[in-house]
PDB file of C-alpha atoms in Angstrom:
ATOM      1  CA  UNK T   4      14.698   7.264  -4.346  1.00  0.00           C
ATOM      2  CA  UNK T   5      12.656  10.225  -5.589  1.00  0.00           C
ATOM      3  CA  UNK T   6      13.344   9.053  -9.172  1.00  0.00           C
ATOM      4  CA  UNK T   7      11.162   6.016  -8.436  1.00  0.00           C
ATOM      5  CA  UNK T   8       8.148   8.173  -7.523  1.00  0.00           C
ATOM      6  CA  UNK T   9       5.704   9.088 -10.305  1.00  0.00           C
ATOM      7  CA  UNK T  10       2.915  11.561  -9.595  1.00  0.00           C
ATOM      8  CA  UNK T  11      -0.413  10.989 -11.345  1.00  0.00           C
ATOM      9  CA  UNK T  12      -1.752  14.296 -12.650  1.00  0.00           C
ATOM     10  CA  UNK T  13      -5.382  13.210 -12.604  1.00  0.00           C
ATOM     11  CA  UNK T  14      -6.766  16.706 -13.141  1.00  0.00           C
ATOM     12  CA  UNK T  15      -8.768  18.243 -15.982  1.00  0.00           C
ATOM     13  CA  UNK T  16      -7.085  21.574 -16.664  1.00  0.00           C
ATOM     14  CA  UNK T  17      -3.711  22.650 -17.979  1.00  0.00           C
ATOM     15  CA  UNK T  18      -3.423  25.205 -15.181  1.00  0.00           C
ATOM     16  CA  UNK T  19      -3.845  22.649 -12.381  1.00  0.00           C
ATOM     17  CA  UNK T  20      -1.475  20.207 -14.048  1.00  0.00           C
ATOM     18  CA  UNK T  21       1.269  22.767 -14.580  1.00  0.00           C
ATOM     19  CA  UNK T  22       0.853  24.202 -11.092  1.00  0.00           C
ATOM     20  CA  UNK T  23       1.464  20.746  -9.661  1.00  0.00           C
ATOM     21  CA  UNK T  24       4.361  20.143 -12.040  1.00  0.00           C
ATOM     22  CA  UNK T  25       5.969  23.424 -10.994  1.00  0.00           C
ATOM     23  CA  UNK T  26       5.627  22.478  -7.328  1.00  0.00           C
ATOM     24  CA  UNK T  27       6.894  18.934  -7.728  1.00  0.00           C
ATOM     25  CA  UNK T  28       9.290  18.648 -10.693  1.00  0.00           C
ATOM     26  CA  UNK T  29      12.410  18.536  -8.489  1.00  0.00           C
ATOM     27  CA  UNK T  30      10.847  16.307  -5.812  1.00  0.00           C
ATOM     28  CA  UNK T  31       9.683  13.350  -7.933  1.00  0.00           C
ATOM     29  CA  UNK T  32      10.892  11.277 -10.863  1.00  0.00           C
ATOM     30  CA  UNK T  33       8.107  11.813 -13.396  1.00  0.00           C
ATOM     31  CA  UNK T  34       4.496  12.830 -13.977  1.00  0.00           C
ATOM     32  CA  UNK T  35       1.764  10.540 -15.258  1.00  0.00           C
ATOM     33  CA  UNK T  36      -0.560  12.056 -17.845  1.00  0.00           C
ATOM     34  CA  UNK T  37      -3.588   9.822 -18.209  1.00  0.00           C
ATOM     35  CA  UNK T  38      -6.776   9.908 -20.225  1.00  0.00           C
ATOM     36  CA  UNK T  39      -8.464  12.552 -18.072  1.00  0.00           C
ATOM     37  CA  UNK T  40      -5.807  15.228 -18.581  1.00  0.00           C
ATOM     38  CA  UNK T  41      -4.726  14.219 -22.092  1.00  0.00           C
ATOM     39  CA  UNK T  42      -8.293  14.248 -23.407  1.00  0.00           C
ATOM     40  CA  UNK T  43      -9.154  17.475 -21.587  1.00  0.00           C
ATOM     41  CA  UNK T  44      -6.297  19.646 -22.818  1.00  0.00           C
ATOM     42  CA  UNK T  45      -4.671  17.752 -25.682  1.00  0.00           C
ATOM     43  CA  UNK T  46      -1.228  16.336 -26.445  1.00  0.00           C
ATOM     44  CA  UNK T  47       0.647  19.615 -25.968  1.00  0.00           C
ATOM     45  CA  UNK T  48       0.473  19.031 -22.199  1.00  0.00           C
ATOM     46  CA  UNK T  49       3.315  16.546 -22.635  1.00  0.00           C
ATOM     47  CA  UNK T  50       5.746  19.148 -23.954  1.00  0.00           C
ATOM     48  CA  UNK T  51       4.450  21.741 -21.474  1.00  0.00           C
ATOM     49  CA  UNK T  52       5.449  19.496 -18.563  1.00  0.00           C
ATOM     50  CA  UNK T  53       8.725  18.615 -20.223  1.00  0.00           C
ATOM     51  CA  UNK T  54       9.489  22.331 -20.575  1.00  0.00           C
ATOM     52  CA  UNK T  55       9.267  22.630 -16.789  1.00  0.00           C
ATOM     53  CA  UNK T  56      11.862  19.897 -16.403  1.00  0.00           C
ATOM     54  CA  UNK T  57       9.533  16.960 -15.771  1.00  0.00           C
ATOM     55  CA  UNK T  58       9.615  13.557 -17.427  1.00  0.00           C
ATOM     56  CA  UNK T  59       6.228  12.354 -18.664  1.00  0.00           C
ATOM     57  CA  UNK T  60       4.625   8.938 -18.376  1.00  0.00           C
ATOM     58  CA  UNK T  61       1.850   8.934 -21.009  1.00  0.00           C
ATOM     59  CA  UNK T  62      -0.730   6.497 -19.671  1.00  0.00           C
ATOM     60  CA  UNK T  63      -3.313   6.075 -22.437  1.00  0.00           C
ATOM     61  CA  UNK T  64      -3.493   2.263 -22.231  1.00  0.00           C
ATOM     62  CA  UNK T  65      -3.513   1.528 -25.970  1.00  0.00           C
ATOM     63  CA  UNK T  66      -5.643  -1.479 -26.921  1.00  0.00           C
ATOM     64  CA  UNK T  67      -6.551  -2.002 -30.557  1.00  0.00           C
ATOM     65  CA  UNK T  68      -5.466  -3.970 -33.604  1.00  0.00           C
ATOM     66  CA  UNK T  69      -1.666  -4.331 -33.959  1.00  0.00           C
ATOM     67  CA  UNK T  70      -1.234  -1.766 -36.744  1.00  0.00           C
ATOM     68  CA  UNK T  71      -3.215   0.926 -34.920  1.00  0.00           C
ATOM     69  CA  UNK T  72      -1.344   0.465 -31.639  1.00  0.00           C
ATOM     70  CA  UNK T  73       2.071   0.318 -33.308  1.00  0.00           C
ATOM     71  CA  UNK T  74       1.372   3.596 -35.137  1.00  0.00           C
ATOM     72  CA  UNK T  75       0.162   5.226 -31.921  1.00  0.00           C
ATOM     73  CA  UNK T  76       3.348   3.983 -30.252  1.00  0.00           C
ATOM     74  CA  UNK T  77       5.417   5.747 -32.915  1.00  0.00           C
ATOM     75  CA  UNK T  78       3.599   9.016 -32.212  1.00  0.00           C
ATOM     76  CA  UNK T  79       4.061   8.821 -28.439  1.00  0.00           C
ATOM     77  CA  UNK T  80       7.732   7.951 -28.906  1.00  0.00           C
ATOM     78  CA  UNK T  81       8.149  11.036 -31.077  1.00  0.00           C
ATOM     79  CA  UNK T  82       6.767  13.181 -28.270  1.00  0.00           C
ATOM     80  CA  UNK T  83       9.673  12.191 -26.055  1.00  0.00           C
ATOM     81  CA  UNK T  84       7.602  10.271 -23.534  1.00  0.00           C
ATOM     82  CA  UNK T  85       9.519   8.723 -20.659  1.00  0.00           C
ATOM     83  CA  UNK T  86       7.049   5.817 -20.495  1.00  0.00           C
ATOM     84  CA  UNK T  87       3.755   4.791 -22.060  1.00  0.00           C
ATOM     85  CA  UNK T  88       1.246   1.968 -21.730  1.00  0.00           C
ATOM     86  CA  UNK T  89      -0.603  -0.591 -23.808  1.00  0.00           C
ATOM     87  CA  UNK T  90      -2.762  -3.526 -22.730  1.00  0.00           C
ATOM     88  CA  UNK T  91      -1.157  -6.968 -22.432  1.00  0.00           C
ATOM     89  CA  UNK T  92      -4.558  -8.440 -23.276  1.00  0.00           C
ATOM     90  CA  UNK T  93      -4.109  -7.026 -26.792  1.00  0.00           C
ATOM     91  CA  UNK T  94      -1.899 -10.023 -27.495  1.00  0.00           C
ATOM     92  CA  UNK T  95       1.623 -10.880 -28.604  1.00  0.00           C
ATOM     93  CA  UNK T  96       1.460  -9.492 -32.156  1.00  0.00           C
ATOM     94  CA  UNK T  97       0.188  -6.130 -30.941  1.00  0.00           C
ATOM     95  CA  UNK T  98       2.951  -5.866 -28.355  1.00  0.00           C
ATOM     96  CA  UNK T  99       5.708  -7.097 -30.677  1.00  0.00           C
ATOM     97  CA  UNK T 100       4.819  -4.633 -33.440  1.00  0.00           C
ATOM     98  CA  UNK T 101       4.596  -1.794 -30.939  1.00  0.00           C
ATOM     99  CA  UNK T 102       7.955  -2.616 -29.343  1.00  0.00           C
ATOM    100  CA  UNK T 103       9.572  -2.672 -32.792  1.00  0.00           C
ATOM    101  CA  UNK T 104       7.900   0.603 -33.800  1.00  0.00           C
ATOM    102  CA  UNK T 105       9.258   2.278 -30.671  1.00  0.00           C
ATOM    103  CA  UNK T 106      12.798   1.057 -31.320  1.00  0.00           C
ATOM    104  CA  UNK T 107      12.705   2.161 -34.962  1.00  0.00           C
ATOM    105  CA  UNK T 108      11.259   5.602 -34.191  1.00  0.00           C
ATOM    106  CA  UNK T 109      13.719   6.318 -31.405  1.00  0.00           C
ATOM    107  CA  UNK T 110      16.642   5.317 -33.643  1.00  0.00           C
ATOM    108  CA  UNK T 111      15.374   7.413 -36.569  1.00  0.00           C
ATOM    109  CA  UNK T 112      14.878  10.489 -34.362  1.00  0.00           C
ATOM    110  CA  UNK T 113      18.048   9.848 -32.336  1.00  0.00           C
ATOM    111  CA  UNK T 114      16.157  10.123 -29.060  1.00  0.00           C
ATOM    112  CA  UNK T 115      15.992   7.979 -25.927  1.00  0.00           C
ATOM    113  CA  UNK T 116      13.614   5.062 -26.312  1.00  0.00           C
ATOM    114  CA  UNK T 117      10.647   5.296 -23.935  1.00  0.00           C
ATOM    115  CA  UNK T 118       9.911   2.512 -21.491  1.00  0.00           C
ATOM    116  CA  UNK T 119       6.993   0.497 -22.858  1.00  0.00           C
ATOM    117  CA  UNK T 120       4.692  -0.975 -20.221  1.00  0.00           C
ATOM    118  CA  UNK T 121       1.923  -3.533 -20.513  1.00  0.00           C
ATOM    119  CA  UNK T 122      -1.199  -3.115 -18.394  1.00  0.00           C
ATOM    120  CA  UNK T 123      -2.144  -6.324 -16.586  1.00  0.00           C
ATOM    121  CA  UNK T 124      -5.198  -6.146 -14.271  1.00  0.00           C
ATOM    122  CA  UNK T 125      -6.370  -2.728 -13.085  1.00  0.00           C
ATOM    123  CA  UNK T 126      -5.938  -2.101  -9.364  1.00  0.00           C
ATOM    124  CA  UNK T 127      -9.627  -1.139  -9.079  1.00  0.00           C
ATOM    125  CA  UNK T 128     -10.666  -4.704  -9.943  1.00  0.00           C
ATOM    126  CA  UNK T 129     -11.238  -7.183  -7.117  1.00  0.00           C
ATOM    127  CA  UNK T 130     -11.137 -10.970  -7.452  1.00  0.00           C
ATOM    128  CA  UNK T 131     -14.938 -11.083  -7.339  1.00  0.00           C
ATOM    129  CA  UNK T 132     -15.269  -8.577 -10.197  1.00  0.00           C
ATOM    130  CA  UNK T 133     -12.533 -10.349 -12.166  1.00  0.00           C
ATOM    131  CA  UNK T 134     -14.427 -13.632 -12.030  1.00  0.00           C
ATOM    132  CA  UNK T 135     -18.066 -12.542 -12.107  1.00  0.00           C
ATOM    133  CA  UNK T 136     -17.900  -9.546 -14.449  1.00  0.00           C
ATOM    134  CA  UNK T 137     -14.700  -9.874 -16.493  1.00  0.00           C
ATOM    135  CA  UNK T 138     -15.346 -13.598 -16.751  1.00  0.00           C
ATOM    136  CA  UNK T 139     -11.837 -14.916 -16.061  1.00  0.00           C
ATOM    137  CA  UNK T 140     -12.005 -17.680 -13.472  1.00  0.00           C
ATOM    138  CA  UNK T 141      -8.342 -18.006 -12.515  1.00  0.00           C
ATOM    139  CA  UNK T 142      -6.888 -15.994  -9.597  1.00  0.00           C
ATOM    140  CA  UNK T 143      -5.849 -12.444 -10.521  1.00  0.00           C
ATOM    141  CA  UNK T 144      -2.231 -13.120  -9.561  1.00  0.00           C
ATOM    142  CA  UNK T 145      -2.010 -16.069 -11.973  1.00  0.00           C
ATOM    143  CA  UNK T 146      -3.412 -14.011 -14.839  1.00  0.00           C
ATOM    144  CA  UNK T 147      -1.113 -11.075 -14.073  1.00  0.00           C
ATOM    145  CA  UNK T 148       1.931 -13.360 -14.195  1.00  0.00           C
ATOM    146  CA  UNK T 149       0.817 -14.900 -17.510  1.00  0.00           C
ATOM    147  CA  UNK T 150       0.376 -11.453 -19.063  1.00  0.00           C
ATOM    148  CA  UNK T 151       3.716 -10.277 -17.628  1.00  0.00           C
ATOM    149  CA  UNK T 152       5.531 -13.228 -19.187  1.00  0.00           C
ATOM    150  CA  UNK T 153       3.736 -12.672 -22.494  1.00  0.00           C
ATOM    151  CA  UNK T 154       4.761  -8.996 -22.453  1.00  0.00           C
ATOM    152  CA  UNK T 155       8.372  -9.835 -21.664  1.00  0.00           C
ATOM    153  CA  UNK T 156       8.480 -12.385 -24.494  1.00  0.00           C
ATOM    154  CA  UNK T 157       7.024  -9.756 -26.835  1.00  0.00           C
ATOM    155  CA  UNK T 158       9.839  -7.272 -26.213  1.00  0.00           C
ATOM    156  CA  UNK T 159       7.964  -5.070 -23.740  1.00  0.00           C
ATOM    157  CA  UNK T 160      10.074  -3.485 -20.987  1.00  0.00           C
ATOM    158  CA  UNK T 161       7.762  -4.068 -18.048  1.00  0.00           C
ATOM    159  CA  UNK T 162       4.251  -4.059 -16.673  1.00  0.00           C
ATOM    160  CA  UNK T 163       1.843  -2.013 -14.635  1.00  0.00           C
ATOM    161  CA  UNK T 164       0.469  -4.192 -11.863  1.00  0.00           C
ATOM    162  CA  UNK T 165      -0.925  -4.061  -8.364  1.00  0.00           C
ATOM    163  CA  UNK T 166       1.720  -4.162  -5.625  1.00  0.00           C
ATOM    164  CA  UNK T 167       0.068  -7.385  -4.488  1.00  0.00           C
ATOM    165  CA  UNK T 168       1.551  -9.119  -7.560  1.00  0.00           C
ATOM    166  CA  UNK T 169       5.111  -7.739  -7.350  1.00  0.00           C
ATOM    167  CA  UNK T 170       6.696 -10.835  -5.817  1.00  0.00           C
ATOM    168  CA  UNK T 171       5.074 -13.232  -8.287  1.00  0.00           C
ATOM    169  CA  UNK T 172       6.117 -11.105 -11.274  1.00  0.00           C
ATOM    170  CA  UNK T 173       9.679 -10.795  -9.978  1.00  0.00           C
ATOM    171  CA  UNK T 174       9.901 -14.561  -9.616  1.00  0.00           C
ATOM    172  CA  UNK T 175       8.537 -15.160 -13.118  1.00  0.00           C
ATOM    173  CA  UNK T 176      10.289 -12.370 -15.035  1.00  0.00           C
ATOM    174  CA  UNK T 177      13.554 -11.743 -13.206  1.00  0.00           C
ATOM    175  CA  UNK T 178      15.264  -8.767 -11.536  1.00  0.00           C
ATOM    176  CA  UNK T 179      15.556  -6.480 -14.565  1.00  0.00           C
ATOM    177  CA  UNK T 180      11.917  -6.498 -15.662  1.00  0.00           C
ATOM    178  CA  UNK T 181      10.287  -3.153 -14.824  1.00  0.00           C
ATOM    179  CA  UNK T 182       7.314  -3.193 -12.462  1.00  0.00           C
ATOM    180  CA  UNK T 183       5.297   0.014 -12.106  1.00  0.00           C
ATOM    181  CA  UNK T 184       2.787  -0.094  -9.283  1.00  0.00           C
ATOM    182  CA  UNK T 185      -0.269   2.108  -8.802  1.00  0.00           C
ATOM    183  CA  UNK T 186      -2.511   1.351  -5.840  1.00  0.00           C
ATOM    184  CA  UNK T 187       0.048   2.905  -3.506  1.00  0.00           C
ATOM    185  CA  UNK T 188      -1.423   4.435  -0.393  1.00  0.00           C
ATOM    186  CA  UNK T 189       0.575   5.624   2.624  1.00  0.00           C
ATOM    187  CA  UNK T 190      -1.010   4.800   5.964  1.00  0.00           C
ATOM    188  CA  UNK T 191      -2.167   8.412   6.369  1.00  0.00           C
ATOM    189  CA  UNK T 192      -4.113   8.505   3.053  1.00  0.00           C
ATOM    190  CA  UNK T 193      -7.551   7.237   2.022  1.00  0.00           C
ATOM    191  CA  UNK T 194      -7.747   4.216  -0.293  1.00  0.00           C
ATOM    192  CA  UNK T 195     -10.408   5.866  -2.545  1.00  0.00           C
ATOM    193  CA  UNK T 196     -11.423   3.523  -5.405  1.00  0.00           C
ATOM    194  CA  UNK T 197      -8.312   1.346  -5.310  1.00  0.00           C
ATOM    195  CA  UNK T 198      -8.874  -2.226  -4.122  1.00  0.00           C
ATOM    196  CA  UNK T 199      -5.486  -4.003  -4.201  1.00  0.00           C
ATOM    197  CA  UNK T 200      -3.300  -1.497  -2.366  1.00  0.00           C
ATOM    198  CA  UNK T 201      -0.051  -1.320  -0.381  1.00  0.00           C
ATOM    199  CA  UNK T 202       2.095   1.268   1.391  1.00  0.00           C
ATOM    200  CA  UNK T 203       5.150   2.820  -0.328  1.00  0.00           C
ATOM    201  CA  UNK T 204       7.515   1.101   2.105  1.00  0.00           C
ATOM    202  CA  UNK T 205       5.991  -2.327   1.474  1.00  0.00           C
ATOM    203  CA  UNK T 206       6.005  -1.938  -2.326  1.00  0.00           C
ATOM    204  CA  UNK T 207       9.674  -0.937  -2.411  1.00  0.00           C
ATOM    205  CA  UNK T 208      10.625  -3.806  -0.116  1.00  0.00           C
ATOM    206  CA  UNK T 209       8.929  -6.262  -2.490  1.00  0.00           C
ATOM    207  CA  UNK T 210      10.847  -4.928  -5.500  1.00  0.00           C
ATOM    208  CA  UNK T 211       8.698  -2.358  -7.305  1.00  0.00           C
ATOM    209  CA  UNK T 212      10.711  -0.338  -9.826  1.00  0.00           C
ATOM    210  CA  UNK T 213       8.446   2.727  -9.812  1.00  0.00           C
ATOM    211  CA  UNK T 214       5.475   3.766  -7.673  1.00  0.00           C
ATOM    212  CA  UNK T 215       2.567   5.812  -9.019  1.00  0.00           C
ATOM    213  CA  UNK T 216       0.818   8.049  -6.484  1.00  0.00           C
ATOM    214  CA  UNK T 217      -1.960  10.529  -7.219  1.00  0.00           C
ATOM    215  CA  UNK T 218      -4.411  11.928  -4.696  1.00  0.00           C
ATOM    216  CA  UNK T 219      -2.270  11.334  -1.577  1.00  0.00           C
ATOM    217  CA  UNK T 220       0.029  13.978  -3.112  1.00  0.00           C
ATOM    218  CA  UNK T 221      -2.064  16.093  -5.473  1.00  0.00           C
ATOM    219  CA  UNK T 222      -5.028  16.548  -3.115  1.00  0.00           C
ATOM    220  CA  UNK T 223      -2.871  17.813  -0.282  1.00  0.00           C
ATOM    221  CA  UNK T 224      -2.574  21.483   0.642  1.00  0.00           C
ATOM    222  CA  UNK T 225       1.218  21.139   0.389  1.00  0.00           C
ATOM    223  CA  UNK T 226       1.889  18.501  -2.298  1.00  0.00           C
ATOM    224  CA  UNK T 227       5.646  18.920  -2.078  1.00  0.00           C
ATOM    225  CA  UNK T 228       5.642  17.955   1.592  1.00  0.00           C
ATOM    226  CA  UNK T 229       3.383  14.982   0.878  1.00  0.00           C
ATOM    227  CA  UNK T 230       5.750  13.808  -1.865  1.00  0.00           C
ATOM    228  CA  UNK T 231       8.710  14.071   0.477  1.00  0.00           C
ATOM    229  CA  UNK T 232       6.893  12.018   3.128  1.00  0.00           C
ATOM    230  CA  UNK T 233       6.313   9.272   0.576  1.00  0.00           C
ATOM    231  CA  UNK T 234       9.944   9.352  -0.584  1.00  0.00           C
ATOM    232  CA  UNK T 235      10.977   8.985   3.054  1.00  0.00           C
ATOM    233  CA  UNK T 236       8.697   5.955   3.411  1.00  0.00           C
ATOM    234  CA  UNK T 237      10.260   4.465   0.252  1.00  0.00           C
ATOM    235  CA  UNK T 238      13.739   4.983   1.659  1.00  0.00           C
ATOM    236  CA  UNK T 239      12.684   3.173   4.828  1.00  0.00           C
ATOM    237  CA  UNK T 240      11.697   0.233   2.638  1.00  0.00           C
ATOM    238  CA  UNK T 241      15.148   0.082   1.070  1.00  0.00           C
ATOM    239  CA  UNK T 242      16.957   0.264   4.390  1.00  0.00           C
ATOM    240  CA  UNK T 243      14.635  -1.991   6.389  1.00  0.00           C
TER     241      UNK T 243
END
């Protein structure tokens, strides 16, 4: 079950990131490197974490014209990323060209193809914000499902979505479609800025493929123990 747990390294220095990676590499499945860390210390952080034995989920949420995103996808593939993200709202052509670029690059370099994930609706966005500020009037769950189906039809491996939408995505996209869920908060942790959240046990029971957890692990005095507590909660979800 630990392979399903991804730790978000939402820190700003190489030293903090590698300290956490050293403490956690054998207790979790992968590490998420997002915009904060990547833009603070540069792309070499990916290989630094890999050198410690950790798999890296590069979460830069690409969203641009199809050619730009497909070329960026080639670069991230060449870095040996375990996973990376682009926005489903970028459209079918953008996702199709990126999926093809990843397949071609992995074949040319004879490396394992990364999992390509489409971002749906960020877990920090509530229904009120979605309607009044983003300007989309349909329920978040309906929009998430539409983007998940579009991603699947474009050759994308899975989506990043709130745990609240897991069941609807599973129903629409089937058992093999990958669902990565941030917004995971154990009962003993603060929700912080996440709005659509769920416990590790609940998310696993609903069918999440991977869970992304940041501060409930990284902000703890003993992050390894916190990670193990979450893995235990995930195992309870499987056996419930």
